[in-house]
């Protein structure tokens, strides 16, 4: 008004709070799916244009729920596979665990996206998320969160109480992470590694299979390395944009060498744990050909080293799960690992 005067400007808005401004504008643009708001705008301005967004379809909802991240929940099957349990009750329990954990995780992702809107909107990739981009209204996110949680609880009711305790613990820790701890240096990556490992604990609780020390140690070191990959990738993007910090994180760009050192160390510790496990299994009756387990070491070592090499070069997606799901060499490594396990099992 002070710059252009009454009727000397056009105004774009999407809320009833814009009506006083529209009344003084020469032309009005209403960006809203609500005809009632258009009628109210027409009552105060003679020149009204209505931009109505097309129906979102299912794809934005799948993206908001991050269904591709359900790949992480395949970890709930690890205890059953490690124990060579493929009987029907165990498989059904693991499948129900997968569904319940997936719904709970989606609720957390929705909550995290709503809390991270300011930082997501200035991020080179995250600005395309449905809520940050405006593809989905925030109100639908607020509705989907309790629906996902209700579904997770409903499925969990059919599983042992121990699983419900793991699920509650996972949700509590992720809420702490989303509201506070994601900005705490080192604590955040330790929590991410713990949240990955909690999926293995959930699978154990659902199936009644006790996880081994070796399995938990391997997962903690491997997932700590991948969590550091995530942070390193985000910080490297910030450095390339001449920023000192990554949005919403507690790290500085001069922390990159430290993150690289910690991440590669954790990666090779995971390989060492796997080697020590194989050494212990050489006299075990669990595997018919335990010596074949040594076939796991070279591909696993190659994959961890390659992940960090690509991360250092800036070629890594800032979500290692997305990278692994779309990388052909990662799939080839997974196939080689599976063959090694099958040969060892006989």
mmCIF file of N, CA, C and O in Angstrom, residues 11-22 28-38 40-41 48-53 121 131-138:
data_model
loop_
_atom_site.group_PDB
_atom_site.id
_atom_site.type_symbol
_atom_site.label_atom_id
_atom_site.label_comp_id
_atom_site.label_asym_id
_atom_site.label_seq_id
_atom_site.Cartn_x
_atom_site.Cartn_y
_atom_site.Cartn_z
ATOM 1 N N UNK A 11 -2.515 -8.933 -5.973
ATOM 2 C CA UNK A 11 -2.130 -9.671 -4.756
ATOM 3 C C UNK A 11 -2.553 -11.134 -4.859
ATOM 4 O O UNK A 11 -3.684 -11.437 -5.238
ATOM 5 N N UNK A 12 -1.599 -12.022 -4.525
ATOM 6 C CA UNK A 12 -1.834 -13.466 -4.534
ATOM 7 C C UNK A 12 -1.959 -13.934 -3.088
ATOM 8 O O UNK A 12 -1.106 -13.625 -2.250
ATOM 9 N N UNK A 13 -3.020 -14.683 -2.778
ATOM 10 C CA UNK A 13 -3.221 -15.175 -1.418
ATOM 11 C C UNK A 13 -3.980 -16.484 -1.402
ATOM 12 O O UNK A 13 -4.513 -16.933 -2.425
ATOM 13 N N UNK A 14 -4.035 -17.101 -0.220
ATOM 14 C CA UNK A 14 -4.708 -18.402 -0.113
ATOM 15 C C UNK A 14 -5.515 -18.557 1.164
ATOM 16 O O UNK A 14 -5.883 -19.667 1.550
ATOM 17 N N UNK A 15 -5.817 -17.406 1.833
ATOM 18 C CA UNK A 15 -6.484 -17.509 3.126
ATOM 19 C C UNK A 15 -7.437 -16.337 3.315
ATOM 20 O O UNK A 15 -7.264 -15.267 2.699
ATOM 21 N N UNK A 16 -8.422 -16.536 4.185
ATOM 22 C CA UNK A 16 -9.388 -15.469 4.461
ATOM 23 C C UNK A 16 -8.729 -14.234 5.069
ATOM 24 O O UNK A 16 -9.259 -13.124 4.964
ATOM 25 N N UNK A 17 -7.564 -14.422 5.695
ATOM 26 C CA UNK A 17 -6.840 -13.279 6.253
ATOM 27 C C UNK A 17 -6.377 -12.310 5.174
ATOM 28 O O UNK A 17 -6.032 -11.158 5.468
ATOM 29 N N UNK A 18 -6.370 -12.770 3.918
ATOM 30 C CA UNK A 18 -5.941 -11.913 2.810
ATOM 31 C C UNK A 18 -7.054 -11.000 2.306
ATOM 32 O O UNK A 18 -6.797 -10.122 1.468
ATOM 33 N N UNK A 19 -8.260 -11.184 2.783
ATOM 34 C CA UNK A 19 -9.401 -10.407 2.278
ATOM 35 C C UNK A 19 -9.219 -8.891 2.404
ATOM 36 O O UNK A 19 -9.521 -8.157 1.441
ATOM 37 N N UNK A 20 -8.721 -8.363 3.526
ATOM 38 C CA UNK A 20 -8.525 -6.902 3.593
ATOM 39 C C UNK A 20 -7.546 -6.376 2.549
ATOM 40 O O UNK A 20 -7.709 -5.263 2.041
ATOM 41 N N UNK A 21 -6.534 -7.187 2.209
ATOM 42 C CA UNK A 21 -5.567 -6.762 1.190
ATOM 43 C C UNK A 21 -6.206 -6.851 -0.194
ATOM 44 O O UNK A 21 -6.015 -5.965 -1.043
ATOM 45 N N UNK A 22 -6.968 -7.935 -0.425
ATOM 46 C CA UNK A 22 -7.656 -8.071 -1.716
ATOM 47 C C UNK A 22 -8.610 -6.914 -1.970
ATOM 48 O O UNK A 22 -8.802 -6.487 -3.105
ATOM 49 N N UNK A 28 -6.976 -9.733 -7.968
ATOM 50 C CA UNK A 28 -6.797 -10.726 -6.911
ATOM 51 C C UNK A 28 -6.566 -12.092 -7.542
ATOM 52 O O UNK A 28 -7.243 -12.458 -8.502
ATOM 53 N N UNK A 29 -5.612 -12.839 -6.977
ATOM 54 C CA UNK A 29 -5.372 -14.221 -7.384
ATOM 55 C C UNK A 29 -5.558 -15.088 -6.145
ATOM 56 O O UNK A 29 -4.829 -14.950 -5.157
ATOM 57 N N UNK A 30 -6.549 -15.974 -6.205
ATOM 58 C CA UNK A 30 -6.848 -16.866 -5.090
ATOM 59 C C UNK A 30 -6.257 -18.236 -5.395
ATOM 60 O O UNK A 30 -6.611 -18.860 -6.399
ATOM 61 N N UNK A 31 -5.342 -18.685 -4.542
ATOM 62 C CA UNK A 31 -4.736 -20.009 -4.699
ATOM 63 C C UNK A 31 -5.338 -20.903 -3.609
ATOM 64 O O UNK A 31 -4.864 -20.956 -2.483
ATOM 65 N N UNK A 32 -6.415 -21.584 -3.962
ATOM 66 C CA UNK A 32 -7.128 -22.378 -2.959
ATOM 67 C C UNK A 32 -8.121 -23.300 -3.650
ATOM 68 O O UNK A 32 -8.675 -22.947 -4.694
ATOM 69 N N UNK A 33 -8.368 -24.491 -3.071
ATOM 70 C CA UNK A 33 -9.377 -25.378 -3.652
ATOM 71 C C UNK A 33 -10.789 -25.040 -3.183
ATOM 72 O O UNK A 33 -11.737 -25.678 -3.600
ATOM 73 N N UNK A 34 -10.951 -24.003 -2.332
ATOM 74 C CA UNK A 34 -12.252 -23.727 -1.711
ATOM 75 C C UNK A 34 -13.042 -22.677 -2.494
ATOM 76 O O UNK A 34 -12.649 -21.504 -2.550
ATOM 77 N N UNK A 35 -14.166 -23.051 -3.076
ATOM 78 C CA UNK A 35 -15.006 -22.066 -3.785
ATOM 79 C C UNK A 35 -15.525 -20.961 -2.857
ATOM 80 O O UNK A 35 -15.733 -19.834 -3.301
ATOM 81 N N UNK A 36 -15.728 -21.281 -1.578
ATOM 82 C CA UNK A 36 -16.246 -20.280 -0.637
ATOM 83 C C UNK A 36 -15.274 -19.112 -0.500
ATOM 84 O O UNK A 36 -15.703 -17.943 -0.390
ATOM 85 N N UNK A 37 -13.978 -19.381 -0.515
ATOM 86 C CA UNK A 37 -12.999 -18.306 -0.409
ATOM 87 C C UNK A 37 -13.005 -17.450 -1.673
ATOM 88 O O UNK A 37 -12.849 -16.227 -1.606
ATOM 89 N N UNK A 38 -13.217 -18.083 -2.816
ATOM 90 C CA UNK A 38 -13.296 -17.334 -4.078
ATOM 91 C C UNK A 38 -14.490 -16.385 -4.053
ATOM 92 O O UNK A 38 -14.390 -15.211 -4.456
ATOM 93 N N UNK A 40 -15.918 -15.037 -1.479
ATOM 94 C CA UNK A 40 -15.641 -13.940 -0.551
ATOM 95 C C UNK A 40 -14.674 -12.939 -1.187
ATOM 96 O O UNK A 40 -14.795 -11.724 -0.970
ATOM 97 N N UNK A 41 -13.715 -13.448 -1.963
ATOM 98 C CA UNK A 41 -12.794 -12.544 -2.649
ATOM 99 C C UNK A 41 -13.521 -11.732 -3.717
ATOM 100 O O UNK A 41 -13.246 -10.529 -3.896
ATOM 101 N N UNK A 48 -10.973 -11.136 -10.097
ATOM 102 C CA UNK A 48 -10.513 -12.278 -9.303
ATOM 103 C C UNK A 48 -10.145 -13.438 -10.229
ATOM 104 O O UNK A 48 -10.940 -13.828 -11.091
ATOM 105 N N UNK A 49 -8.963 -13.971 -10.055
ATOM 106 C CA UNK A 49 -8.514 -15.167 -10.767
ATOM 107 C C UNK A 49 -8.361 -16.291 -9.765
ATOM 108 O O UNK A 49 -7.778 -16.107 -8.687
ATOM 109 N N UNK A 50 -8.871 -17.453 -10.144
ATOM 110 C CA UNK A 50 -8.865 -18.594 -9.212
ATOM 111 C C UNK A 50 -7.890 -19.651 -9.746
ATOM 112 O O UNK A 50 -8.055 -20.184 -10.839
ATOM 113 N N UNK A 51 -6.853 -19.917 -8.967
ATOM 114 C CA UNK A 51 -5.908 -20.987 -9.286
ATOM 115 C C UNK A 51 -6.214 -22.164 -8.374
ATOM 116 O O UNK A 51 -5.952 -22.115 -7.175
ATOM 117 N N UNK A 52 -6.780 -23.192 -8.970
ATOM 118 C CA UNK A 52 -7.179 -24.359 -8.178
ATOM 119 C C UNK A 52 -6.208 -25.499 -8.475
ATOM 120 O O UNK A 52 -6.069 -25.931 -9.625
ATOM 121 N N UNK A 53 -5.547 -25.979 -7.422
ATOM 122 C CA UNK A 53 -4.568 -27.054 -7.586
ATOM 123 C C UNK A 53 -5.255 -28.357 -7.965
ATOM 124 O O UNK A 53 -6.310 -28.704 -7.432
ATOM 125 N N UNK A 121 12.419 -26.332 3.443
ATOM 126 C CA UNK A 121 12.112 -25.423 2.336
ATOM 127 C C UNK A 121 13.343 -24.738 1.754
ATOM 128 O O UNK A 121 13.277 -24.213 0.635
ATOM 129 N N UNK A 131 4.887 -31.705 1.965
ATOM 130 C CA UNK A 131 4.444 -30.598 2.814
ATOM 131 C C UNK A 131 5.286 -29.351 2.569
ATOM 132 O O UNK A 131 4.761 -28.237 2.532
ATOM 133 N N UNK A 132 6.596 -29.514 2.395
ATOM 134 C CA UNK A 132 7.457 -28.369 2.130
ATOM 135 C C UNK A 132 7.122 -27.727 0.784
ATOM 136 O O UNK A 132 7.194 -26.505 0.633
ATOM 137 N N UNK A 133 6.752 -28.557 -0.198
ATOM 138 C CA UNK A 133 6.435 -28.046 -1.539
ATOM 139 C C UNK A 133 4.995 -27.572 -1.660
ATOM 140 O O UNK A 133 4.626 -26.979 -2.669
ATOM 141 N N UNK A 134 4.175 -27.857 -0.649
ATOM 142 C CA UNK A 134 2.769 -27.456 -0.707
ATOM 143 C C UNK A 134 1.902 -28.409 -1.494
ATOM 144 O O UNK A 134 0.734 -28.107 -1.777
ATOM 145 N N UNK A 135 2.431 -29.581 -1.863
ATOM 146 C CA UNK A 135 1.643 -30.566 -2.612
ATOM 147 C C UNK A 135 0.515 -31.122 -1.760
ATOM 148 O O UNK A 135 -0.579 -31.407 -2.263
ATOM 149 N N UNK A 136 0.773 -31.297 -0.478
ATOM 150 C CA UNK A 136 -0.243 -31.750 0.468
ATOM 151 C C UNK A 136 -0.431 -30.691 1.544
ATOM 152 O O UNK A 136 0.553 -30.109 2.023
ATOM 153 N N UNK A 137 -1.671 -30.431 1.960
ATOM 154 C CA UNK A 137 -1.899 -29.467 3.049
ATOM 155 C C UNK A 137 -1.428 -30.022 4.387
ATOM 156 O O UNK A 137 -1.452 -31.231 4.619
ATOM 157 N N UNK A 138 -1.008 -29.143 5.265
ATOM 158 C CA UNK A 138 -0.504 -29.568 6.575
ATOM 159 C C UNK A 138 -1.578 -30.295 7.373
ATOM 160 O O UNK A 138 -1.270 -31.191 8.169
#
